[in-house]
PDB file of C-alpha atoms and ligand atoms in Angstrom:
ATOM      1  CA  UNK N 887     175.924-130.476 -74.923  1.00 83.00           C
ATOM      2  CA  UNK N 888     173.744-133.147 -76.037  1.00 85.00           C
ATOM      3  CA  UNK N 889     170.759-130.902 -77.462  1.00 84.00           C
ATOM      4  CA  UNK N 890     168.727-133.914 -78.789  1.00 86.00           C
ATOM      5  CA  UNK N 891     167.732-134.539 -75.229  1.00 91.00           C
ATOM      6  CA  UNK N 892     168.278-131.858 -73.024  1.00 95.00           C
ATOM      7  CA  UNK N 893     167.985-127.978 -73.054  1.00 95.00           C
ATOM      8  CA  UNK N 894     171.024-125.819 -73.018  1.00 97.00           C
ATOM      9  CA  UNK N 895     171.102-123.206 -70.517  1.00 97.00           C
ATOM     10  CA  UNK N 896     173.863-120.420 -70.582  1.00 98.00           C
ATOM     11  CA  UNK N 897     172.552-118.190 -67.564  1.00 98.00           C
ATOM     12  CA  UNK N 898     174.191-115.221 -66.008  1.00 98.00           C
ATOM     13  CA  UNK N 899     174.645-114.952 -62.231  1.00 98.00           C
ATOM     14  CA  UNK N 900     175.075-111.177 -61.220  1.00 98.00           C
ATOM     15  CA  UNK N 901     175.822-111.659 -57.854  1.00 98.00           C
ATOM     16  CA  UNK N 902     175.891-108.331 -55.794  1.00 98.00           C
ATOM     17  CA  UNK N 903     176.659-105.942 -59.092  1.00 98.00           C
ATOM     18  CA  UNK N 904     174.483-103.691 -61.153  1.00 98.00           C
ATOM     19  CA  UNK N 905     172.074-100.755 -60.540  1.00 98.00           C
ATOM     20  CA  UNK N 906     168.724-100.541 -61.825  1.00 98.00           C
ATOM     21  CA  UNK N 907     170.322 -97.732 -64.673  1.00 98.00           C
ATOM     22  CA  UNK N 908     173.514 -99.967 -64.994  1.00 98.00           C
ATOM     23  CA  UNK N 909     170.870-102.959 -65.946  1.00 98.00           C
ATOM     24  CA  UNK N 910     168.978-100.796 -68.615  1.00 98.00           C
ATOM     25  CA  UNK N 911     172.028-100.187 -70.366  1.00 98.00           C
ATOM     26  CA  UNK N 912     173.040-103.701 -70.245  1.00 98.00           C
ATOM     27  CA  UNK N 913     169.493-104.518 -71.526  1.00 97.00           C
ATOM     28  CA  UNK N 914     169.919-102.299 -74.378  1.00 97.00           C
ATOM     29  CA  UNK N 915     173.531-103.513 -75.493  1.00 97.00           C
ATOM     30  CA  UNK N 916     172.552-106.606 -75.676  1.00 97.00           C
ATOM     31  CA  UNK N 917     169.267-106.154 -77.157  1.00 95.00           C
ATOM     32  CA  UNK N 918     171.361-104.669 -80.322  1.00 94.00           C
ATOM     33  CA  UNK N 919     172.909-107.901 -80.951  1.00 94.00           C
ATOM     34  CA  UNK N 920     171.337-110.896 -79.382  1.00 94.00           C
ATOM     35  CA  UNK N 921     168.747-112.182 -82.289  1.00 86.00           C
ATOM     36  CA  UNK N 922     166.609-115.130 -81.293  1.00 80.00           C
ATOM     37  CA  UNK N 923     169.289-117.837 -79.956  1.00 75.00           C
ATOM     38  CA  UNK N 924     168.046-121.123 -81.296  1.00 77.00           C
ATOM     39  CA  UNK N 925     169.771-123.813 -79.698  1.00 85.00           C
ATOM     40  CA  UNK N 926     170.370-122.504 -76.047  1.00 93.00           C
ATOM     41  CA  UNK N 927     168.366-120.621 -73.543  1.00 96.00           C
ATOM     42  CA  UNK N 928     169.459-117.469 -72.134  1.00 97.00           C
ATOM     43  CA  UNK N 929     169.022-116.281 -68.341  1.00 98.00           C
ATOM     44  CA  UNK N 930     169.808-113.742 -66.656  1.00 98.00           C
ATOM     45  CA  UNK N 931     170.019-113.434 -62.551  1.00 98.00           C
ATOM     46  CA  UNK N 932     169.828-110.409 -60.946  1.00 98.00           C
ATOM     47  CA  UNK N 933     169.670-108.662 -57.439  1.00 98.00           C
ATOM     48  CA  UNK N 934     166.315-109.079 -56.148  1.00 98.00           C
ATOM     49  CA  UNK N 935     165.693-105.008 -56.414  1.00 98.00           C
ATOM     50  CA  UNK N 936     166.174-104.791 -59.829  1.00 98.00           C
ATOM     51  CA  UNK N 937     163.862-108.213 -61.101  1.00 98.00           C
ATOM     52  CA  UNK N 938     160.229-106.735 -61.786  1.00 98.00           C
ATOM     53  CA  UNK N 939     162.678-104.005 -63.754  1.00 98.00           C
ATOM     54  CA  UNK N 940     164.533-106.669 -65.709  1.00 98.00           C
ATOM     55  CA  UNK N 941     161.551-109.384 -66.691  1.00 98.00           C
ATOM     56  CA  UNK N 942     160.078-106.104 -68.300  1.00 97.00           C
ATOM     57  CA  UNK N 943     163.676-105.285 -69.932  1.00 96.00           C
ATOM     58  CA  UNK N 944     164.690-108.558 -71.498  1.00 97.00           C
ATOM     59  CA  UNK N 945     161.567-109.975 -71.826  1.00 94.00           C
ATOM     60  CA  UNK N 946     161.684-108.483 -75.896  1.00 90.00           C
ATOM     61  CA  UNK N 947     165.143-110.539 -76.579  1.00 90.00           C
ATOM     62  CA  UNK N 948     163.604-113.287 -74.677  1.00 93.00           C
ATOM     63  CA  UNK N 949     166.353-113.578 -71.807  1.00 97.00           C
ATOM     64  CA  UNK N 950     164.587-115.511 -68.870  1.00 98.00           C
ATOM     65  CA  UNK N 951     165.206-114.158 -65.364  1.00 98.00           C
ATOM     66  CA  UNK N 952     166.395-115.649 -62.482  1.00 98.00           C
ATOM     67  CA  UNK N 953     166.809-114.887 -58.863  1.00 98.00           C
ATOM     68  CA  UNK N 954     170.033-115.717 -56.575  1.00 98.00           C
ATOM     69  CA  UNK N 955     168.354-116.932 -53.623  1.00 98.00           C
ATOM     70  CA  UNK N 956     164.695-117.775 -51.687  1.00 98.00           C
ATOM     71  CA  UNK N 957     163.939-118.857 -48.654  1.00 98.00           C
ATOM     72  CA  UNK N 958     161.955-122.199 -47.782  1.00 98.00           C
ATOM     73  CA  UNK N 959     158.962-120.901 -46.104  1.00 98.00           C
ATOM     74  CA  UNK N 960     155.968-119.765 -48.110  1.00 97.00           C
ATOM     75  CA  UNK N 961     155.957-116.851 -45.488  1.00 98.00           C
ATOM     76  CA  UNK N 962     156.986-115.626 -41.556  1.00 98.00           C
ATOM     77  CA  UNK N 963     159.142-113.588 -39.816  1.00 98.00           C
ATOM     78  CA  UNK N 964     162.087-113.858 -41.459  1.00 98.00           C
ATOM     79  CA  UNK N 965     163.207-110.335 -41.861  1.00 98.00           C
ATOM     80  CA  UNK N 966     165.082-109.488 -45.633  1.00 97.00           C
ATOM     81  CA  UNK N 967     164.176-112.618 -46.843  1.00 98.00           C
ATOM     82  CA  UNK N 968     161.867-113.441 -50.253  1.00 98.00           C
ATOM     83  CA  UNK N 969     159.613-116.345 -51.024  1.00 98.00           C
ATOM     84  CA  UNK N 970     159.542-118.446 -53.914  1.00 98.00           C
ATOM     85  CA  UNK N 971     156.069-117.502 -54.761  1.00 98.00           C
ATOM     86  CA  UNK N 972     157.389-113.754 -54.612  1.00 98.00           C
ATOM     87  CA  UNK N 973     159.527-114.589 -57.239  1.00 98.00           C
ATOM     88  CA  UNK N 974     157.183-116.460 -59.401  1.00 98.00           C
ATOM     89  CA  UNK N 975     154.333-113.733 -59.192  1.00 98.00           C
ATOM     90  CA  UNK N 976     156.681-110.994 -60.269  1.00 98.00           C
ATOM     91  CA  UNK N 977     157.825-113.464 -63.963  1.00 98.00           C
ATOM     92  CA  UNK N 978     161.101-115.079 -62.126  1.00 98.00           C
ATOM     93  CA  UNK N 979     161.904-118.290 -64.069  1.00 98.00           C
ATOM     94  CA  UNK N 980     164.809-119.832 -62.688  1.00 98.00           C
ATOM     95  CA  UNK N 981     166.233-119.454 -59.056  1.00 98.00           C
ATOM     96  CA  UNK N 982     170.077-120.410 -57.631  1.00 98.00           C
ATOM     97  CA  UNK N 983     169.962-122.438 -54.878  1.00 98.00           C
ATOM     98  CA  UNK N 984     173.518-123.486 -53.011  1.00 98.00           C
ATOM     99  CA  UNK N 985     175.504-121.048 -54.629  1.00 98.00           C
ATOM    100  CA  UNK N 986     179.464-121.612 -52.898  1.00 97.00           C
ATOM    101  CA  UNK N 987     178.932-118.265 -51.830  1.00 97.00           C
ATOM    102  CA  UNK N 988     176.049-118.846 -50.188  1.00 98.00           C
ATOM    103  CA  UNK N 989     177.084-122.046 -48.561  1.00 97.00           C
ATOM    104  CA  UNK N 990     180.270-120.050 -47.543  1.00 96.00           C
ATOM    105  CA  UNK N 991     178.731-116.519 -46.221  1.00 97.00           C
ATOM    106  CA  UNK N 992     174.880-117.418 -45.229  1.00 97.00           C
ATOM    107  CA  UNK N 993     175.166-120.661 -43.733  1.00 94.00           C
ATOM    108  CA  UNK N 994     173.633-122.763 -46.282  1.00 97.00           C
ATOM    109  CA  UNK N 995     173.590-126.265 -45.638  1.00 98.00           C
ATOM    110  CA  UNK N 996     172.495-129.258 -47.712  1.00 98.00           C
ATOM    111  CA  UNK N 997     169.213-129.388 -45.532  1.00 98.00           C
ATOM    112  CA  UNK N 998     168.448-125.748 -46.487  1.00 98.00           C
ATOM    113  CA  UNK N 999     169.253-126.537 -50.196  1.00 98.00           C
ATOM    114  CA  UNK N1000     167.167-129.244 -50.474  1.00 98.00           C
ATOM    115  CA  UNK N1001     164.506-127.227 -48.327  1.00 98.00           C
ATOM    116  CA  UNK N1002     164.712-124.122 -50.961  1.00 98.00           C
ATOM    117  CA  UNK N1003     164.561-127.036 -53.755  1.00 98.00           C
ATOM    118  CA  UNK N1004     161.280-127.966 -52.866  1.00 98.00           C
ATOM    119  CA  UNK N1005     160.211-124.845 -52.431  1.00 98.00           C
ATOM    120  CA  UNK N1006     161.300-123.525 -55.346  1.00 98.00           C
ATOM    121  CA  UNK N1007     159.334-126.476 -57.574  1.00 98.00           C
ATOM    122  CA  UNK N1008     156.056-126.049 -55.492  1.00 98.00           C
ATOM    123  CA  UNK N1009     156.022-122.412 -56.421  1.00 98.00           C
ATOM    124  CA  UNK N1010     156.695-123.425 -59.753  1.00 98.00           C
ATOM    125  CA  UNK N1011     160.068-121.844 -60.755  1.00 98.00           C
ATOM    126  CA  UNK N1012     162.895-124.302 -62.102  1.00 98.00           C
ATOM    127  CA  UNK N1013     166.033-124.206 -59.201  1.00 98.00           C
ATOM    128  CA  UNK N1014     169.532-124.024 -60.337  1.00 98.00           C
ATOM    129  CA  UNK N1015     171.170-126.288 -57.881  1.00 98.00           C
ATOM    130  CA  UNK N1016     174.905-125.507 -57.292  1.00 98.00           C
ATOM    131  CA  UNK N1017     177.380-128.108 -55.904  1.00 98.00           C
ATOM    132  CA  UNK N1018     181.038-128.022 -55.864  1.00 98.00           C
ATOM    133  CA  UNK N1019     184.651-129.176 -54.267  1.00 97.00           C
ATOM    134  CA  UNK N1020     186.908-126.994 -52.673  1.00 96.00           C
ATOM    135  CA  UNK N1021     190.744-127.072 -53.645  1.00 94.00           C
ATOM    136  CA  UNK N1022     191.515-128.792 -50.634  1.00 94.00           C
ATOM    137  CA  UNK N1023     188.667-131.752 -50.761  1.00 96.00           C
ATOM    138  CA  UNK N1024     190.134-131.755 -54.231  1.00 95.00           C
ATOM    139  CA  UNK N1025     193.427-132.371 -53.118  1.00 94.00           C
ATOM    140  CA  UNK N1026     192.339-134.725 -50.697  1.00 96.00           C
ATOM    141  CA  UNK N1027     190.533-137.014 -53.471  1.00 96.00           C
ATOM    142  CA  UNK N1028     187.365-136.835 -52.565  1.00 98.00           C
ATOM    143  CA  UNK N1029     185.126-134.471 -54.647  1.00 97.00           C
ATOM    144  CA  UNK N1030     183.323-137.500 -56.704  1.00 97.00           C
ATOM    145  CA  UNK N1031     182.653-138.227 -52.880  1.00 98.00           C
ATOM    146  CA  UNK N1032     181.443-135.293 -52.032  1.00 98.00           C
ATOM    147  CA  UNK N1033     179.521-134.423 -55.293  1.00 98.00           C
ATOM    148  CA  UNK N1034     177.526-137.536 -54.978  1.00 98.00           C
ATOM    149  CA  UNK N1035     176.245-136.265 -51.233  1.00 98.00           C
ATOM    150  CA  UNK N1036     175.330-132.987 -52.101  1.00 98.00           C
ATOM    151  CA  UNK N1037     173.425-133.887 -55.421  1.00 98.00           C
ATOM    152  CA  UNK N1038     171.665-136.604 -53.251  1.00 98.00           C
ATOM    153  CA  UNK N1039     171.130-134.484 -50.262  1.00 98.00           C
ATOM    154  CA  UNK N1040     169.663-131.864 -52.787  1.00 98.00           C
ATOM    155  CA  UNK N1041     167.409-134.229 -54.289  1.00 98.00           C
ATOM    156  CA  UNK N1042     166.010-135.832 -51.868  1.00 98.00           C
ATOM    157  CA  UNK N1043     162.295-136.356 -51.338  1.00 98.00           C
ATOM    158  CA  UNK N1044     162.477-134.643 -55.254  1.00 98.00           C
ATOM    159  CA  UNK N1045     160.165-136.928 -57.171  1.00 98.00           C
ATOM    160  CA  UNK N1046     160.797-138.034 -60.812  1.00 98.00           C
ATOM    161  CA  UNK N1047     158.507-136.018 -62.632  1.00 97.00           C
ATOM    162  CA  UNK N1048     159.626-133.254 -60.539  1.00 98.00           C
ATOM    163  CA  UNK N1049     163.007-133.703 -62.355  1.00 98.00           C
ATOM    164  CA  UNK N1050     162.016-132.079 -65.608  1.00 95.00           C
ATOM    165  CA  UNK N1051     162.182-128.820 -63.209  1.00 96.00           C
ATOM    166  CA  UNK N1052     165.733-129.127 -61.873  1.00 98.00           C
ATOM    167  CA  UNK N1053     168.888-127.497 -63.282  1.00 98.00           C
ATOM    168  CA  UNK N1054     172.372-128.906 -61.456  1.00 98.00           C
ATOM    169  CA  UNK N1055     175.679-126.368 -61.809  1.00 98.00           C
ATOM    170  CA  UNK N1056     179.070-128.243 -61.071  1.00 98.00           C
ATOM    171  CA  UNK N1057     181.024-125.265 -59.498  1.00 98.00           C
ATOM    172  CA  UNK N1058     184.463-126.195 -58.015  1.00 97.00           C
ATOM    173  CA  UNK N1059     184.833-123.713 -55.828  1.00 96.00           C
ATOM    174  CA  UNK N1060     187.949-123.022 -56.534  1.00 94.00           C
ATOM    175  CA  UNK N1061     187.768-121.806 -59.954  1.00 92.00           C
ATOM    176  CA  UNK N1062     184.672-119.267 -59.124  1.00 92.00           C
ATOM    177  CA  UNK N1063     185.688-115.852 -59.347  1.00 84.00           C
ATOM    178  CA  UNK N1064     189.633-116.502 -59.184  1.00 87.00           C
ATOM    179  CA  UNK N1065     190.531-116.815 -63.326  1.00 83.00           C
ATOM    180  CA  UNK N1066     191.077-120.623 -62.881  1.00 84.00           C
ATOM    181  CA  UNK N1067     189.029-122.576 -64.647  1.00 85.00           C
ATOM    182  CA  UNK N1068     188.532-126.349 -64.516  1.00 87.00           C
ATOM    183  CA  UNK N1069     189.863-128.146 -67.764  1.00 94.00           C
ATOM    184  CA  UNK N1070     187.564-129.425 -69.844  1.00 96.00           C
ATOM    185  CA  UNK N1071     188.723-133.156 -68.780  1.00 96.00           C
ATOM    186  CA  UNK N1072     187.987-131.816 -65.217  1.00 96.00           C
ATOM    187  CA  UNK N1073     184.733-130.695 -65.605  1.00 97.00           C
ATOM    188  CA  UNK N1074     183.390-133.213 -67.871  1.00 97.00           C
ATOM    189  CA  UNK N1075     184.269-136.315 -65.527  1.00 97.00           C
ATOM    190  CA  UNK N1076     182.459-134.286 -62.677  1.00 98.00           C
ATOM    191  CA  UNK N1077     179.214-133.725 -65.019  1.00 98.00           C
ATOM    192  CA  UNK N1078     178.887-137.317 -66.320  1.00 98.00           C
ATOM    193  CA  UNK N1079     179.290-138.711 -62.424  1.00 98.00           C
ATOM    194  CA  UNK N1080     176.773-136.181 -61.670  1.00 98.00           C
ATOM    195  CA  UNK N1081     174.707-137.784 -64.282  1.00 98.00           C
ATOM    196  CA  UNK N1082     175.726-141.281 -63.456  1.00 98.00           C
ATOM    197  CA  UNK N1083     174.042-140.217 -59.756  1.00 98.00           C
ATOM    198  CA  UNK N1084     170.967-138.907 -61.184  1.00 98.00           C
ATOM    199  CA  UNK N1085     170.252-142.306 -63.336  1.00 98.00           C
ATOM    200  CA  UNK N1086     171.341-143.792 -60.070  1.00 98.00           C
ATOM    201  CA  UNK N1087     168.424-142.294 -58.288  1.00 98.00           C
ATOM    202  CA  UNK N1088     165.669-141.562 -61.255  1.00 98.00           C
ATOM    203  CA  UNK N1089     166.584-143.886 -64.155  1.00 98.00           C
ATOM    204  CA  UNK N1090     167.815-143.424 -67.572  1.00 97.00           C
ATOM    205  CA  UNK N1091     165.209-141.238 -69.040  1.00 97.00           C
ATOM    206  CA  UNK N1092     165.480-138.746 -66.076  1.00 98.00           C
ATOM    207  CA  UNK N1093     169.435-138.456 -66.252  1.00 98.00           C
ATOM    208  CA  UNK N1094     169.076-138.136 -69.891  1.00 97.00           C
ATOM    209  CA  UNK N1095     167.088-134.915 -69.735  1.00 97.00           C
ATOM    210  CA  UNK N1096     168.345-133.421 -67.026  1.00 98.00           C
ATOM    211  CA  UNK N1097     170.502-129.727 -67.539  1.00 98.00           C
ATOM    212  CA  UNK N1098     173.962-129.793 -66.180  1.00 98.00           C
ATOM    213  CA  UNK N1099     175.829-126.868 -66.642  1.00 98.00           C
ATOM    214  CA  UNK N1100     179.368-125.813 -65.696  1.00 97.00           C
ATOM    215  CA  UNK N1101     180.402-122.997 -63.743  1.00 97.00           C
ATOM    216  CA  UNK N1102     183.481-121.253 -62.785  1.00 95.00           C
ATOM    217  CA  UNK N1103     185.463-118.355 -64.811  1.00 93.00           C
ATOM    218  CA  UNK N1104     183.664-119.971 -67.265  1.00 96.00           C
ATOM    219  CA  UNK N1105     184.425-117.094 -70.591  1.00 96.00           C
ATOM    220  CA  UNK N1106     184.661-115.981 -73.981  1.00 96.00           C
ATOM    221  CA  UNK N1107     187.792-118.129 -74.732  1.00 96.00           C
ATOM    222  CA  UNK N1108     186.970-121.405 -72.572  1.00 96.00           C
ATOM    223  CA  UNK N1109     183.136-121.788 -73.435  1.00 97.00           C
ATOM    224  CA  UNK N1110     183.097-123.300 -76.500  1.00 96.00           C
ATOM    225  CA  UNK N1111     185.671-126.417 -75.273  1.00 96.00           C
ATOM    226  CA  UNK N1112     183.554-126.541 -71.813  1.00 97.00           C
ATOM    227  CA  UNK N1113     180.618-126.815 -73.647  1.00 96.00           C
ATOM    228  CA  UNK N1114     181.647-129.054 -76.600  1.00 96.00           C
ATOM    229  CA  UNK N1115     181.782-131.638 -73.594  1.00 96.00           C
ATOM    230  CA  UNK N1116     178.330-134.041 -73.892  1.00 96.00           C
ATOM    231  CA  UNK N1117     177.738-133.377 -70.127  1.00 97.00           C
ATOM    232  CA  UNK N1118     178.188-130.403 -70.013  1.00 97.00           C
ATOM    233  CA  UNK N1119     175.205-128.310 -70.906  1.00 97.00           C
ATOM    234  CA  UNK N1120     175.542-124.840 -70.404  1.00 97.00           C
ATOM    235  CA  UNK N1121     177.215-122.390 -67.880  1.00 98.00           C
ATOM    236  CA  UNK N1122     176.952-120.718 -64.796  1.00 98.00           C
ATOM    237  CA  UNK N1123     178.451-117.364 -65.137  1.00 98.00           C
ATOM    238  CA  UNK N1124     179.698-114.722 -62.977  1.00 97.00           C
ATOM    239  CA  UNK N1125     182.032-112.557 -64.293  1.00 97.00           C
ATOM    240  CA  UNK N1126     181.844-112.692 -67.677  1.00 97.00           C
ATOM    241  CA  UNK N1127     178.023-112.700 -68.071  1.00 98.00           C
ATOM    242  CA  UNK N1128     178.672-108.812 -66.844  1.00 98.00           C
ATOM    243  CA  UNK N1129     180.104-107.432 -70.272  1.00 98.00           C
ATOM    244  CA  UNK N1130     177.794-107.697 -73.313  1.00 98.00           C
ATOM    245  CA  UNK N1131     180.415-108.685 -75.433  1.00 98.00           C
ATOM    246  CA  UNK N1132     181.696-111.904 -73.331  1.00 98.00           C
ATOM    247  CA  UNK N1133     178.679-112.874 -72.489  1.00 98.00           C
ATOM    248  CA  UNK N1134     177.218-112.808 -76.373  1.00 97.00           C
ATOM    249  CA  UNK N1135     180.552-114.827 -77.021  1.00 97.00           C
ATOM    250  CA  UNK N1136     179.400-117.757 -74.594  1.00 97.00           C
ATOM    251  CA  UNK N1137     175.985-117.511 -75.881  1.00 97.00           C
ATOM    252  CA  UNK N1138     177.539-117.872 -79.510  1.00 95.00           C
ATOM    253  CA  UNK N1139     179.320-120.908 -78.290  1.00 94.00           C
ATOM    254  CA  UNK N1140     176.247-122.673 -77.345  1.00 94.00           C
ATOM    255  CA  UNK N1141     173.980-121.638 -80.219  1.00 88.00           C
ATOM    256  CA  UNK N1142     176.434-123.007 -83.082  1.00 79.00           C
ATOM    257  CA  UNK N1143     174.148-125.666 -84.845  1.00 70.00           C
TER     258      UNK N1143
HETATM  259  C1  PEP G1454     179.397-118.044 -60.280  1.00 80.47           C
HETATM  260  O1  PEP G1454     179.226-117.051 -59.603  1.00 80.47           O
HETATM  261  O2  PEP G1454     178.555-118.936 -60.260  1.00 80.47           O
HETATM  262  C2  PEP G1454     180.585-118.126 -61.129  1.00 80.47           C
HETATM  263  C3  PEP G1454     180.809-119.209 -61.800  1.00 80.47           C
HETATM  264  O3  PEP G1454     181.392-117.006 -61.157  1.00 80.47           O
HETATM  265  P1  PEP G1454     182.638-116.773 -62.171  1.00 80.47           P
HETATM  266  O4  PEP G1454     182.142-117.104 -63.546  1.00 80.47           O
HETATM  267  O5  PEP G1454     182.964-115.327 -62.007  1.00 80.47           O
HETATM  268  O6  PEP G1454     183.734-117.685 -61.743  1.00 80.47           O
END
């Protein structure tokens, strides 16, 4: 974290898990504990059913709510999907956009990420952009490679003052959900050339300020080495932002002063 120039963002991804009742309890738990974290901003993204709910709910311990997906068009016939400007009238904040799973189940490309990007910004909600390796373009040596194209692809058309809106996530893909977890080594180098792209494209003062946070079985144990990395600048979190408990202990971790 480098919190002289950049925000820290420690945001929950819910994925597919929690009922409206299930959220309320969370909502209470955590109210009982949180306080007013200082140094890091706290997010929260839910299933689409349960946001108008849930910007009411947290909105008293100041958690910031996100949503896991939009579409690009401001409207049409695209049956189940939601706009960006749905999100933003009913007090959405932040939006995932390229989640692995995403890419993986729902044929998300690079053009539709950078299409949801924009679309995200114009409706004036701050996009979590995910990119990530699998274990096999690991392997195979190219994920600085392959990072570099997807932030770029992303980005593109993104102006510089747009920047100030845009969250990246390193994921590897192959520590989401499975219990393996990048090293901190890992992770950092990723972040920094992620960084080292962004200067590329916007300057110094742009990749200075920009959020990059980590994702992938990132939890109560691992957070505070992730984060103690000056890349890295928050989380991404599946799992573990699912338990009060773990997910207060990764909030700690980034609110030490
Ligand atoms: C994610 O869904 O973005 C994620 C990182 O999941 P997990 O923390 O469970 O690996």
């Amino acid at each position: 974290m480098n919190r002289r120039y950049r925000k820290t963002i420690i945001a929950g991804n819910w994925k597919m898990n929690k009922t409206l009742s299930e959220t309320r309890a969370f909502a209470e738990e955590i109210k009982a504990v949180i306080g007013k974290p200082k140094w890091c901003e706290v997010v929260l993204c839910v299933p689409f059913v349960n946001i108008p709910a849930a910007v009411r709910m947290f909105k008293e311990c100041r958690i910031a709510i996100g949503a896991e997906n939009c579409h690009y068009e401001s409207a049409g016939a695209y049956t189940g999907e939601v706009t960006a400007e749905m999100l933003k009238e009913v007090g959405v904040k932040y939006v995932i956009i390229g989640h692995s799973e995403r890419r993986q189940y729902y044929n998300e490309t690079d053009s539709t990420v950078n299409k949801k990007v924009h679309a995200a910004i114009e409706a004036g909600l701050y996009p979590i952009v995910c990119v990530g390796e699998s274990l096999e373009q690991r392997e195979l040596g190219v994920t600085m490679e392959l990072i570099t194209y997807q932030v770029k692809a992303a980005l593109s058309g993104v102006s510089a003052d747009k920047m100030r809106h845009v969250v990246i996530a390193y994921e590897p893909i192959w520590a989401i959900g499975t219990g393996k977890t990048a090293t901190a080594e890992q992770a950092a180098e990723v972040c920094e050339a992620i960084r080292a792209v962004i200067r590329k494209l916007y300057g110094a003062r742009v990749a200075r300020a920009v959020t990059i946070q980590y994702g992938g079985s990132m939890n109560a144990k691992n957070a505070a080495e992730l984060l103690a990395q000056p890349d890295i600048d928050g989380g991404l979190i599946g799992g573990a932002s699912l338990k009060v408990p773990d997910f207060m202990q990764i909030i700690e971790s980034a609110n030490q002063e």
